[in-house]
Amino acid sequence: MPLAVVVVTYHSAEVVEDCLKSVAVALESIPDGRIVVVDNASTDDTLDIVARVAPDAQVVARTTNDGFGAGVNAGFAAAPDCDVLVLNPDVRLDADAIMLLRAALALPGTGIAVPRLSGADGAPQLSLRRAPNPLRALGEAFLGGTRAGRFDALGELVVDPIRYETAGTSDWATGAAWLISREAREATGVLEERYFLYSEETEYMLRAGKRGYAIRYEPRARAVHFGGEQSTSPVLWSMATTNRVRMVRERSGRLAAFVMWCAVLLNELVRAPRGVKHRKALGDLLRWRRWPARPGEGPEPGWVCFSAQDWWYHNRAHSDFQLMRSMAAHRRVLVVNSIGMRMPTRGNSTHVSRRILRKLRSVAKFVRRPMPDFYVMSPLPLPFYGSPFLRKVNAVLVRTQVRLVALALGLRTPVIMVTIPTAWDVVAPMRRHSLVFNRSDRHSDFPEADRASIEALENQLLAHADHVVYVSHALMDEELPRTGSRAHFLDHGVDVDHFTARSEFEWPDDVRSIDGPRIGFFGALDDFVVDFDLLERVAAELPEASLVLIGDATHPMERFDKYPNVHWLGFRPYSLIPAYGSAFDVAIMPWQDNDWIKRSNPIKLKEYLALGLPVVSTDFAELAGYTDRVRAAGDPAAFVEAIRRTLTAGPPLPASTLRESVQAHSWHARAQDLLTLAT
């Protein structure tokens, strides 16, 4: 696995030169290693020194300083296929440190490896930590950190000298230097940016541990860490202190956070006579803010999103989920799972019993928190949208549930984003900062919908939304006379880090066992968008190739039983989709020719391209911007011929060029655009 050393800098001119020189020496024995410097808008000579000392380093020059976590995340994005060694610029590595850390990372179950740290005077730094909790905070308040650290239950700091001489695991470790595997990074995600400084690495390592990846300490790998600024700066000390409470709140809830707050408050109160930093922390604990203050920052509204999907059983790659997960890096988010557009009925819906049962299972979960500041709720709806009276009853029922949850989360005047039209009755009287209509599709074209009722709801949203965002130029142009300056083209994003091609050794066994060449599709196999007649024609006319279909299906799949070259693998988790897609020789988008598709913009197009896959698609309006990268077909015969040509000649552009073409379209960038627009 290639290695990237990510050094995050901010006004680091005095220390970064020696750091980069030590990294260069340590990388001499690592042929697949490289340096990435992420600068958080330094105004000193940091970047000039980087250019002089490490001219081959990749520099990510950010225009704002959004904190250490944001810098690390930018480094992760610049090295999607690498194990990553994160360094503070005031760290000096021993020559063999990286080699030893990589050996430790290769041990079974290990996701993060950390070195032995010492100060400039050679004295060992106590860098290993136990998971923070209120009892340990109380122990430190009464006994002091060093004395409390002698007891596992009473101290967070690990002080036993033997632990620092012996390799082993730890709950977490000081984030000045840590090597994380690509696998652990993909499973854990990105760092929480709202801490700005301190606790972001704590939360991240604890999150990695919860996902089964051990934090391994390797004492033979050594580094010098100068540090010390936190202990002398009242502002930094206060931020580190208050962030301890914030992290407990995010991980364990308000009650645990209150106990932690009391313990930390007591700690600072006892020590307040000793110095300004303790008095500053004490004042900030008493004037509690949900997240650390930043220059020019004021209270910002959270977001409530009424999704068209259900988090618990739909593919989480859908745009509203992706946007809100990225939005949670900036604001608290509540996603309201789909309240539906009609009750499934026999003769008009497929898999009726299964669909009702899965919705009831979702409702039983009610409110959960899959990630920090990202909450998902499943209200109990009465989906009878054809009856005006029952619509009103349902609106009151759902609105009451959402209001109670939003109030409990502190979302008193949120930005409300609506993706599903039936949410209009719910949100119309709700107090809000602004209303965003996420016009991802024309839902009145949905075959199972009560067209007249859903269209009326869409019209209400088009008339009353403060902003209407589109992913389809065709649909936006049609509705521009009604939306005017409120219309904005947002486009879809793509998780480029996630959709990175995997080697054959990483392909799942079930797809590796299928004979190639493989014609592949991943996503929902919905009968109102996927042309199953076209799929059958592909299977019949290309018997020498395997047709691999991955996704839940609303269409009877028994029709393919007579084709030995068709392999329907069913639903697969989002985390595994890139590994499956990497096995495709051609990726296809076999859409129906209907109004829904004409006004759509499938997310999977960018996902296929991020994987570097050749793509063959039926033609639709939004494909016009991709004609240099995608082979489009206007009829079934041309579709089959385009696949045959692709299997023979390959993609129209190299895989690296296909991937590069979507690099800038991250969901984080889309969320930032949406945030700027609505707030």
XYZ file of C-alpha atoms in Angstrom:
679
model
C 0.000 0.000 0.000
C 1.489 3.435 -0.923
C 2.177 5.890 1.891
C 1.514 9.619 2.198
C 2.981 11.743 4.993
C 0.483 14.554 5.661
C 1.930 17.561 7.483
C -0.667 20.145 8.546
C 0.791 23.641 8.905
C -0.372 26.996 10.213
C 2.192 29.754 10.753
C 4.790 26.990 10.995
C 7.776 28.769 9.453
C 9.918 28.275 12.557
C 9.486 24.493 12.768
C 8.433 23.007 9.427
C 11.885 22.901 7.815
C 13.384 20.435 10.285
C 10.171 18.383 10.188
C 10.304 17.993 6.405
C 14.009 17.179 6.450
C 13.424 14.385 8.953
C 10.534 13.063 6.853
C 12.700 13.049 3.737
C 15.343 10.935 5.509
C 12.705 8.539 6.883
C 11.191 8.133 3.406
C 14.492 7.101 1.797
C 13.696 3.479 2.631
C 10.043 3.808 1.527
C 9.927 3.684 -2.288
C 6.156 4.256 -2.459
C 6.106 7.211 -0.035
C 5.332 10.871 -0.713
C 4.763 14.111 1.200
C 1.557 16.161 1.303
C 1.664 19.533 3.051
C -1.729 21.013 3.928
C -1.449 24.679 4.861
C -4.323 26.328 6.735
C -3.956 29.821 5.239
C -0.616 30.760 6.795
C 0.445 34.390 6.307
C 4.105 33.839 7.251
C 6.830 32.151 5.173
C 5.606 28.580 5.729
C 4.864 27.811 2.074
C 8.091 29.406 0.837
C 10.064 27.162 3.186
C 8.092 24.099 2.056
C 8.836 24.928 -1.600
C 12.537 25.237 -0.835
C 12.969 22.225 1.453
C 10.506 19.794 -0.176
C 10.056 20.870 -3.811
C 8.453 17.533 -4.746
C 5.843 17.698 -1.990
C 2.198 18.073 -2.960
C 0.956 21.314 -1.415
C -2.722 21.815 -0.548
C -2.978 25.557 0.142
C -6.278 26.205 1.893
C -7.789 29.681 1.785
C -9.111 29.567 5.357
C -7.965 28.152 8.672
C -10.724 25.776 9.702
C -8.639 23.888 12.228
C -6.479 20.805 12.448
C -9.260 18.332 11.617
C -10.120 20.182 8.402
C -6.452 20.157 7.453
C -6.118 16.413 8.031
C -9.292 15.774 6.039
C -7.853 17.777 3.139
C -4.730 15.624 3.371
C -6.857 12.460 3.349
C -8.632 13.708 0.205
C -5.275 14.334 -1.492
C -4.115 10.765 -0.797
C -7.201 8.570 -1.306
C -5.301 5.372 -2.107
C -2.674 5.611 0.632
C -1.924 4.737 4.199
C -1.447 8.151 5.815
C 1.047 9.304 8.435
C -0.317 12.485 10.047
C 2.321 14.794 11.524
C 2.374 18.063 13.384
C 5.026 20.367 11.886
C 6.869 20.435 15.232
C 7.651 16.697 15.046
C 11.054 15.276 14.094
C 11.107 11.628 13.024
C 13.942 9.189 13.606
C 15.275 7.738 10.365
C 13.626 4.322 10.845
C 10.381 5.586 12.426
C 8.165 5.210 9.356
C 9.497 1.723 8.568
C 8.780 0.576 12.134
C 5.327 2.153 12.189
C 4.421 0.409 8.922
C 5.507 -2.918 10.407
C 3.289 -2.260 13.437
C 0.379 -1.290 11.169
C 0.678 -4.635 9.377
C -0.133 -6.566 12.556
C -3.612 -8.172 12.550
C -6.415 -5.929 13.766
C -4.298 -2.773 13.751
C -5.721 0.377 12.168
C -3.493 3.082 13.660
C 0.151 2.951 14.759
C 1.794 5.599 16.954
C 5.460 6.161 17.898
C 7.213 6.882 21.153
C 7.382 10.659 21.634
C 9.969 12.640 23.542
C 10.477 16.318 24.134
C 13.312 18.497 22.865
C 15.244 17.626 26.038
C 14.946 13.899 25.348
C 12.507 13.310 28.212
C 9.679 10.889 27.272
C 6.274 12.428 26.680
C 3.256 10.700 28.213
C 1.374 10.236 24.952
C -0.843 7.215 25.680
C -4.359 7.756 26.935
C -7.379 5.908 28.266
C -10.857 6.761 27.018
C -12.136 9.919 28.754
C -15.132 9.658 31.067
C -16.554 11.604 34.034
C -14.998 9.311 36.680
C -11.521 9.803 35.255
C -12.105 13.551 35.070
C -13.113 13.547 38.741
C -10.035 11.502 39.616
C -7.833 14.056 37.875
C -9.644 16.922 39.637
C -8.961 15.479 43.100
C -5.612 13.728 42.551
C -4.060 15.507 39.594
C -3.471 13.949 36.201
C -0.223 12.146 36.996
C -1.340 10.608 40.294
C -4.770 9.678 38.958
C -3.112 8.068 35.932
C -1.647 5.346 38.150
C -5.137 3.860 38.372
C -6.998 2.688 35.258
C -10.374 3.741 36.606
C -9.329 7.168 37.876
C -7.041 8.689 35.252
C -6.965 9.237 31.528
C -3.204 9.671 31.289
C -1.123 6.474 31.112
C 1.898 7.055 33.392
C 3.365 3.581 33.955
C 6.952 3.680 32.528
C 6.756 0.004 31.578
C 3.896 0.785 29.173
C 6.196 3.146 27.287
C 8.935 0.535 26.944
C 6.608 -2.184 25.658
C 4.640 -2.438 22.430
C 0.908 -2.734 22.904
C -2.447 -1.092 22.325
C -4.058 2.018 23.772
C -7.525 3.584 23.718
C -6.014 6.591 21.971
C -2.767 8.543 21.765
C -1.519 12.063 21.288
C -2.237 13.124 17.717
C 1.153 14.686 16.966
C 2.173 11.622 14.912
C -0.044 8.713 13.871
C -0.129 6.334 10.931
C -3.536 5.106 9.768
C -4.205 2.403 7.187
C -6.359 3.105 4.162
C -8.751 0.369 5.272
C -9.232 1.903 8.731
C -9.606 5.372 7.239
C -12.308 4.229 4.837
C -14.193 2.527 7.662
C -13.843 5.433 10.106
C -14.455 8.362 7.762
C -13.141 11.878 8.287
C -12.209 13.838 11.386
C -14.844 15.928 13.113
C -13.933 19.481 12.094
C -16.037 21.409 14.596
C -13.599 20.871 17.472
C -11.218 23.186 15.568
C -8.303 22.108 17.796
C -7.992 19.323 20.384
C -10.204 16.253 20.898
C -10.645 15.719 17.162
C -7.934 13.049 17.145
C -9.308 11.614 20.409
C -12.786 11.217 18.972
C -11.404 9.836 15.710
C -9.197 7.188 17.336
C -11.988 6.133 19.678
C -14.291 5.886 16.668
C -11.730 3.730 14.842
C -11.447 1.512 17.919
C -15.207 1.118 18.030
C -15.068 -0.122 14.439
C -12.587 -2.815 15.436
C -9.283 -1.142 14.536
C -6.690 -1.185 17.309
C -4.410 1.772 18.115
C -0.974 0.166 18.430
C 1.984 1.747 20.217
C 5.440 0.956 18.824
C 8.216 2.166 21.208
C 11.015 1.410 18.735
C 9.588 4.049 16.399
C 10.723 7.342 17.891
C 9.981 10.992 17.266
C 10.700 14.295 18.974
C 7.668 16.495 19.601
C 8.357 20.069 20.652
C 4.746 21.060 21.476
C 4.144 23.033 24.620
C 1.982 25.859 23.220
C -1.196 24.501 24.788
C 0.298 24.691 28.277
C 1.168 28.397 27.905
C -1.783 29.754 25.885
C -5.010 30.443 27.851
C -7.054 30.283 24.626
C -5.649 26.890 23.600
C -5.861 25.507 27.125
C -9.499 26.545 27.362
C -10.317 25.026 23.967
C -8.660 21.736 24.932
C -10.531 21.724 28.248
C -13.986 22.551 26.915
C -13.596 20.187 23.960
C -13.230 17.296 26.413
C -16.791 17.960 27.528
C -18.018 18.444 23.987
C -16.629 15.083 22.962
C -18.309 13.247 25.845
C -21.569 14.911 24.908
C -21.251 13.755 21.310
C -20.318 10.219 22.268
C -22.415 9.591 25.363
C -25.219 12.163 25.489
C -26.220 15.095 27.659
C -26.332 13.387 31.043
C -22.774 12.068 30.771
C -21.677 15.454 29.408
C -23.191 17.245 32.394
C -21.305 15.016 34.830
C -18.142 15.529 32.755
C -18.733 19.293 32.766
C -19.023 19.276 36.555
C -15.810 17.260 36.917
C -13.822 19.434 34.502
C -15.280 22.590 36.059
C -14.125 21.389 39.475
C -10.663 20.681 38.079
C -10.312 24.194 36.670
C -11.895 25.811 39.749
C -9.361 24.183 42.079
C -6.506 25.371 39.872
C -7.883 28.823 38.968
C -5.656 30.631 41.519
C -2.575 29.173 39.797
C -2.891 30.874 36.436
C -4.805 32.725 33.725
C -5.286 29.613 31.579
C -7.375 27.898 34.268
C -9.464 31.033 34.816
C -10.042 31.317 31.059
C -11.179 27.678 30.896
C -13.409 28.194 33.921
C -15.111 31.178 32.301
C -15.651 29.343 29.026
C -17.121 26.345 30.833
C -19.590 28.652 32.595
C -20.396 30.481 29.334
C -20.958 27.201 27.537
C -21.015 27.105 23.726
C -22.076 24.068 21.745
C -18.859 24.271 19.682
C -15.687 26.362 20.093
C -15.940 30.002 19.039
C -14.003 31.048 15.962
C -13.203 34.586 14.782
C -16.342 36.231 13.399
C -18.502 33.224 14.178
C -22.033 33.585 15.541
C -24.912 31.203 16.203
C -25.803 29.308 13.056
C -28.994 27.370 12.301
C -29.013 23.612 12.149
C -30.654 21.642 9.347
C -33.712 19.417 9.177
C -33.940 17.361 5.979
C -37.103 15.540 4.906
C -35.568 12.801 2.804
C -37.084 10.890 -0.090
C -35.279 7.769 1.132
C -35.006 5.761 4.322
C -31.575 5.650 5.936
C -32.133 2.182 7.350
C -32.874 0.293 4.139
C -32.127 2.430 1.087
C -28.700 2.903 -0.439
C -26.972 5.629 1.559
C -25.347 6.996 -1.572
C -28.519 8.999 -2.313
C -27.932 12.731 -2.637
C -29.916 13.912 0.380
C -27.993 11.533 2.664
C -24.644 12.473 1.129
C -25.360 16.203 1.379
C -26.525 15.984 4.974
C -23.618 13.777 6.085
C -21.261 16.413 4.699
C -23.397 19.204 6.173
C -22.951 17.612 9.609
C -19.323 18.722 9.477
C -20.647 22.295 9.745
C -24.068 22.158 11.422
C -26.206 19.826 13.503
C -28.428 17.807 11.166
C -31.675 15.913 11.639
C -32.680 13.675 8.717
C -36.343 12.683 8.665
C -36.695 9.393 6.834
C -39.132 9.247 3.925
C -42.776 9.633 4.940
C -43.775 8.076 1.616
C -46.057 9.179 -1.195
C -48.738 6.520 -0.847
C -49.459 3.300 1.008
C -48.175 0.291 -0.978
C -51.131 -1.608 -2.451
C -51.451 -4.937 -4.210
C -51.703 -4.594 -7.958
C -50.019 -1.198 -7.929
C -46.900 -1.931 -5.863
C -44.319 -4.695 -5.728
C -43.244 -6.610 -2.601
C -46.050 -5.017 -0.564
C -45.604 -7.004 2.634
C -41.837 -6.601 2.651
C -42.084 -2.838 2.123
C -44.570 -2.335 4.928
C -42.523 -4.517 7.272
C -39.255 -2.701 6.608
C -40.957 0.666 7.184
C -42.293 -0.559 10.526
C -38.794 -1.715 11.467
C -37.482 1.715 10.567
C -40.172 3.457 12.645
C -39.235 1.245 15.600
C -35.759 2.809 15.589
C -37.338 6.287 15.912
C -34.212 8.449 16.554
C -30.600 7.320 16.195
C -27.236 9.078 15.758
C -25.107 7.252 13.141
C -22.309 9.847 13.363
C -21.471 13.037 15.283
C -24.113 15.769 14.880
C -25.995 13.627 12.351
C -29.341 12.318 13.625
C -31.875 10.159 11.798
C -35.522 9.815 12.807
C -38.308 7.659 11.410
C -41.679 9.228 12.284
C -44.820 7.157 12.203
C -46.780 8.417 9.147
C -50.251 7.751 7.797
C -49.506 7.779 4.048
C -53.011 8.465 2.675
C -52.278 11.484 0.501
C -55.379 11.184 -1.680
C -57.705 12.190 1.179
C -57.533 15.889 2.260
C -58.710 15.056 5.788
C -56.245 12.198 6.309
C -53.480 14.349 4.841
C -54.115 16.932 7.559
C -54.170 14.272 10.263
C -50.924 12.809 8.962
C -49.282 16.246 8.768
C -50.129 17.016 12.396
C -48.922 13.584 13.509
C -45.569 13.797 11.705
C -45.029 17.488 12.523
C -45.532 16.864 16.232
C -42.944 14.086 16.227
C -40.406 16.124 14.250
C -40.885 19.238 16.397
C -40.326 17.327 19.625
C -37.136 15.704 18.323
C -35.866 18.978 16.817
C -36.422 20.818 20.105
C -34.607 18.085 22.013
C -31.652 18.536 19.646
C -31.669 22.313 19.974
C -32.950 22.885 16.407
C -35.387 25.681 17.187
C -35.204 27.634 13.915
C -33.482 25.317 11.428
C -32.970 25.472 7.716
C -35.507 22.961 6.400
C -34.669 21.032 3.258
C -37.454 19.064 1.584
C -36.754 16.361 -0.986
C -40.089 14.521 -0.884
C -43.158 16.642 -1.824
C -45.452 15.068 0.789
C -43.446 16.860 3.463
C -45.021 20.202 2.437
C -48.087 19.704 4.633
C -45.734 19.008 7.543
C -43.308 21.902 7.091
C -45.704 24.629 5.891
C -46.430 26.014 9.414
C -43.069 25.080 10.941
C -40.787 27.806 12.248
C -37.649 27.935 10.120
C -34.656 29.969 9.059
C -35.288 29.200 5.390
C -36.873 26.522 3.201
C -34.893 24.662 0.534
C -36.716 22.465 -1.990
C -34.256 19.799 -3.150
C -35.762 19.197 -6.588
C -33.801 16.044 -7.331
C -36.668 14.463 -9.300
C -40.196 15.209 -10.445
C -41.932 12.923 -7.966
C -45.347 13.288 -9.575
C -43.910 11.159 -12.407
C -43.364 8.300 -9.954
C -45.595 5.439 -11.206
C -47.090 4.585 -7.797
C -47.849 8.203 -6.898
C -51.257 9.852 -6.867
C -50.156 12.194 -9.628
C -52.659 14.997 -9.036
C -52.042 15.112 -5.266
C -48.249 14.944 -5.509
C -48.145 17.536 -8.278
C -50.198 19.923 -6.145
C -47.710 19.493 -3.286
C -44.790 20.072 -5.652
C -46.425 23.294 -6.834
C -46.789 24.506 -3.250
C -43.114 23.898 -2.597
C -42.099 25.599 -5.835
C -44.155 28.624 -4.842
C -43.063 28.919 -1.197
C -39.452 27.673 -1.054
C -36.769 30.279 -0.468
C -34.402 28.263 -2.657
C -35.026 25.496 -5.203
C -31.946 23.413 -6.025
C -31.768 21.190 -9.089
C -29.551 18.403 -10.388
C -31.217 18.424 -13.814
C -30.840 21.375 -16.174
C -33.837 20.127 -18.135
C -36.135 20.228 -15.106
C -34.742 23.564 -13.930
C -35.309 25.132 -17.349
C -38.903 23.860 -17.421
C -39.706 25.400 -14.047
C -37.656 28.583 -14.335
C -40.724 30.761 -15.073
C -42.058 29.799 -11.610
C -38.816 29.830 -9.646
C -36.814 32.667 -11.222
C -33.809 33.743 -9.130
C -34.678 31.173 -6.457
C -33.524 28.360 -8.780
C -29.963 27.064 -8.446
C -28.185 24.202 -10.186
C -26.343 22.249 -7.484
C -25.402 19.050 -9.356
C -24.541 15.804 -7.628
C -21.281 15.086 -5.885
C -19.248 11.935 -5.488
C -17.290 10.440 -2.614
C -14.006 10.252 -4.535
C -12.116 8.790 -1.576
C -14.641 5.980 -1.232
C -14.945 5.263 -4.952
C -11.310 4.394 -5.507
C -10.523 1.357 -7.665
C -9.539 -1.755 -5.706
C -7.033 -4.361 -6.789
C -8.234 -7.813 -7.792
C -7.110 -9.186 -4.422
C -9.644 -6.869 -2.737
C -12.624 -7.926 -4.864
C -15.319 -9.869 -2.977
C -15.198 -13.590 -3.600
C -18.648 -13.793 -5.214
C -17.786 -11.343 -7.987
C -14.217 -12.618 -8.424
C -15.610 -16.091 -9.099
C -17.700 -14.811 -12.038
C -16.055 -15.294 -15.423
C -15.084 -12.158 -17.300
C -15.567 -9.984 -19.110
C -18.090 -8.517 -16.681
C -20.808 -6.050 -17.662
C -21.860 -4.490 -14.361
C -24.543 -2.405 -12.700
C -24.807 -1.386 -9.057
C -27.722 0.470 -7.508
C -31.442 0.080 -7.018
C -33.016 -2.168 -9.636
C -36.317 -0.253 -9.677
C -38.756 -1.185 -12.390
C -39.754 2.425 -13.060
C -36.216 3.484 -14.010
C -34.290 0.367 -15.123
C -35.120 -1.105 -18.539
C -35.253 -4.827 -17.746
C -36.109 -5.699 -21.356
C -32.837 -4.047 -22.347
C -30.946 -6.009 -19.693
C -32.397 -9.234 -21.035
C -31.356 -8.274 -24.553
C -27.789 -7.614 -23.319
C -27.737 -11.054 -21.699
C -29.071 -12.738 -24.828
C -26.860 -10.965 -27.393
C -23.619 -11.042 -25.390
C -23.529 -14.597 -24.061
C -19.733 -14.550 -23.920
C -19.861 -11.855 -21.214
C -21.250 -12.006 -17.666
C -23.966 -9.546 -16.672
C -23.467 -8.684 -12.975
C -26.364 -6.907 -11.233
C -25.898 -5.595 -7.696
C -28.801 -4.066 -5.816
C -32.217 -4.622 -4.329
C -34.895 -5.246 -6.976
C -38.546 -4.246 -7.256
C -38.884 -6.274 -10.453
C -39.258 -10.073 -10.675
C -35.740 -11.345 -11.342
C -36.842 -14.875 -12.226
C -36.954 -13.780 -15.868
C -33.141 -14.041 -15.911
C -32.995 -17.620 -14.631
C -32.726 -18.914 -18.192
C -29.529 -16.932 -18.793
C -26.488 -18.612 -17.240
C -24.430 -15.449 -17.819
C -26.672 -13.280 -15.587
C -25.574 -12.977 -11.958
C -27.898 -11.035 -9.653
C -26.018 -10.665 -6.358
C -28.732 -8.708 -4.550
C -28.161 -5.871 -2.102
C -24.613 -5.148 -0.969
C -23.544 -2.565 1.644
C -22.381 0.835 0.435
C -18.978 0.183 2.014
C -18.387 -2.733 -0.395
C -19.740 -1.201 -3.602
C -16.364 0.180 -4.840
C -14.788 -3.261 -4.478
C -17.602 -4.815 -6.522
C -17.520 -2.039 -9.120
C -13.769 -2.438 -9.538
C -14.419 -5.906 -10.986
C -16.516 -4.512 -13.859
C -15.057 -4.353 -17.354
C -17.950 -2.151 -18.468
C -20.387 -0.246 -16.248
C -23.864 0.303 -17.635
C -26.817 2.613 -17.061
C -29.769 0.896 -18.788
C -32.494 3.475 -18.171
C -36.042 3.478 -19.415
C -37.148 6.167 -21.832
C -39.656 7.960 -19.579
C -40.316 11.361 -18.046
C -38.609 10.393 -14.774
C -35.302 9.630 -16.490
C -35.507 12.630 -18.818
C -35.358 14.900 -15.766
C -32.849 12.897 -13.731
C -29.130 12.932 -13.044
C -27.986 9.540 -11.688
C -25.337 9.731 -8.964
C -23.808 6.467 -10.100
C -22.455 8.157 -13.244
C -19.832 10.046 -11.221
C -19.240 6.958 -9.055
C -18.491 4.844 -12.138
C -16.125 7.532 -13.435
C -14.379 7.891 -10.066
C -13.606 4.168 -10.303
C -12.132 4.783 -13.769
C -14.701 2.514 -15.425
C -15.796 2.708 -19.058
C -19.502 3.607 -19.076
C -22.261 2.787 -21.541
C -25.635 4.461 -20.997
C -28.961 4.983 -22.644
C -29.264 8.625 -23.621
C -30.831 11.297 -21.382
C -30.570 15.068 -21.142
C -28.012 15.434 -18.343
C -25.596 13.130 -20.180
C -24.813 15.941 -22.631
C -21.916 17.132 -20.486
C -20.262 13.696 -20.503
C -20.167 12.770 -24.192
C -16.355 12.783 -24.170
C -16.280 10.187 -21.379
C -19.442 8.077 -21.788
C -20.770 6.115 -24.745
C -24.459 6.963 -25.094
C -26.961 4.886 -27.063
C -30.289 5.981 -28.468
C -31.841 2.527 -28.921
C -31.344 -1.063 -27.662
C -29.303 -2.179 -30.654
C -26.917 0.749 -30.245
C -26.664 0.042 -26.516
C -25.566 -3.556 -27.094
C -23.165 -2.446 -29.826
C -21.641 0.211 -27.515
C -20.985 -2.470 -24.900
C -19.435 -4.752 -27.502
C -17.226 -1.914 -28.748
C -16.155 -1.016 -25.216
C -15.234 -4.606 -24.401
C -13.047 -4.613 -27.510
C -11.595 -1.094 -27.578
C -11.775 -0.017 -23.945
C -12.978 3.353 -22.618
C -12.915 6.553 -24.686
C -10.378 8.031 -22.214
C -7.820 6.463 -19.836
C -9.097 5.387 -16.415
C -6.955 8.009 -14.672
C -8.493 10.754 -16.837
C -12.012 9.525 -16.103
C -11.305 9.656 -12.377
C -9.616 13.049 -12.609
C -12.694 14.476 -14.365
C -14.811 14.101 -11.196
C -12.145 14.829 -8.562
C -13.497 18.327 -7.867
C -17.099 17.147 -7.385
C -16.930 16.115 -3.719
C -20.017 16.014 -1.516
C -18.187 18.284 0.917
C -17.960 20.926 -1.817
C -21.651 20.479 -2.652
C -22.616 20.824 1.016
C -20.539 23.991 1.294
C -22.350 25.412 -1.750
C -25.687 24.557 -0.173
C -24.641 26.041 3.163
C -23.590 29.293 1.509
C -26.826 29.448 -0.450
C -29.263 28.815 2.409
C -27.616 30.574 5.354
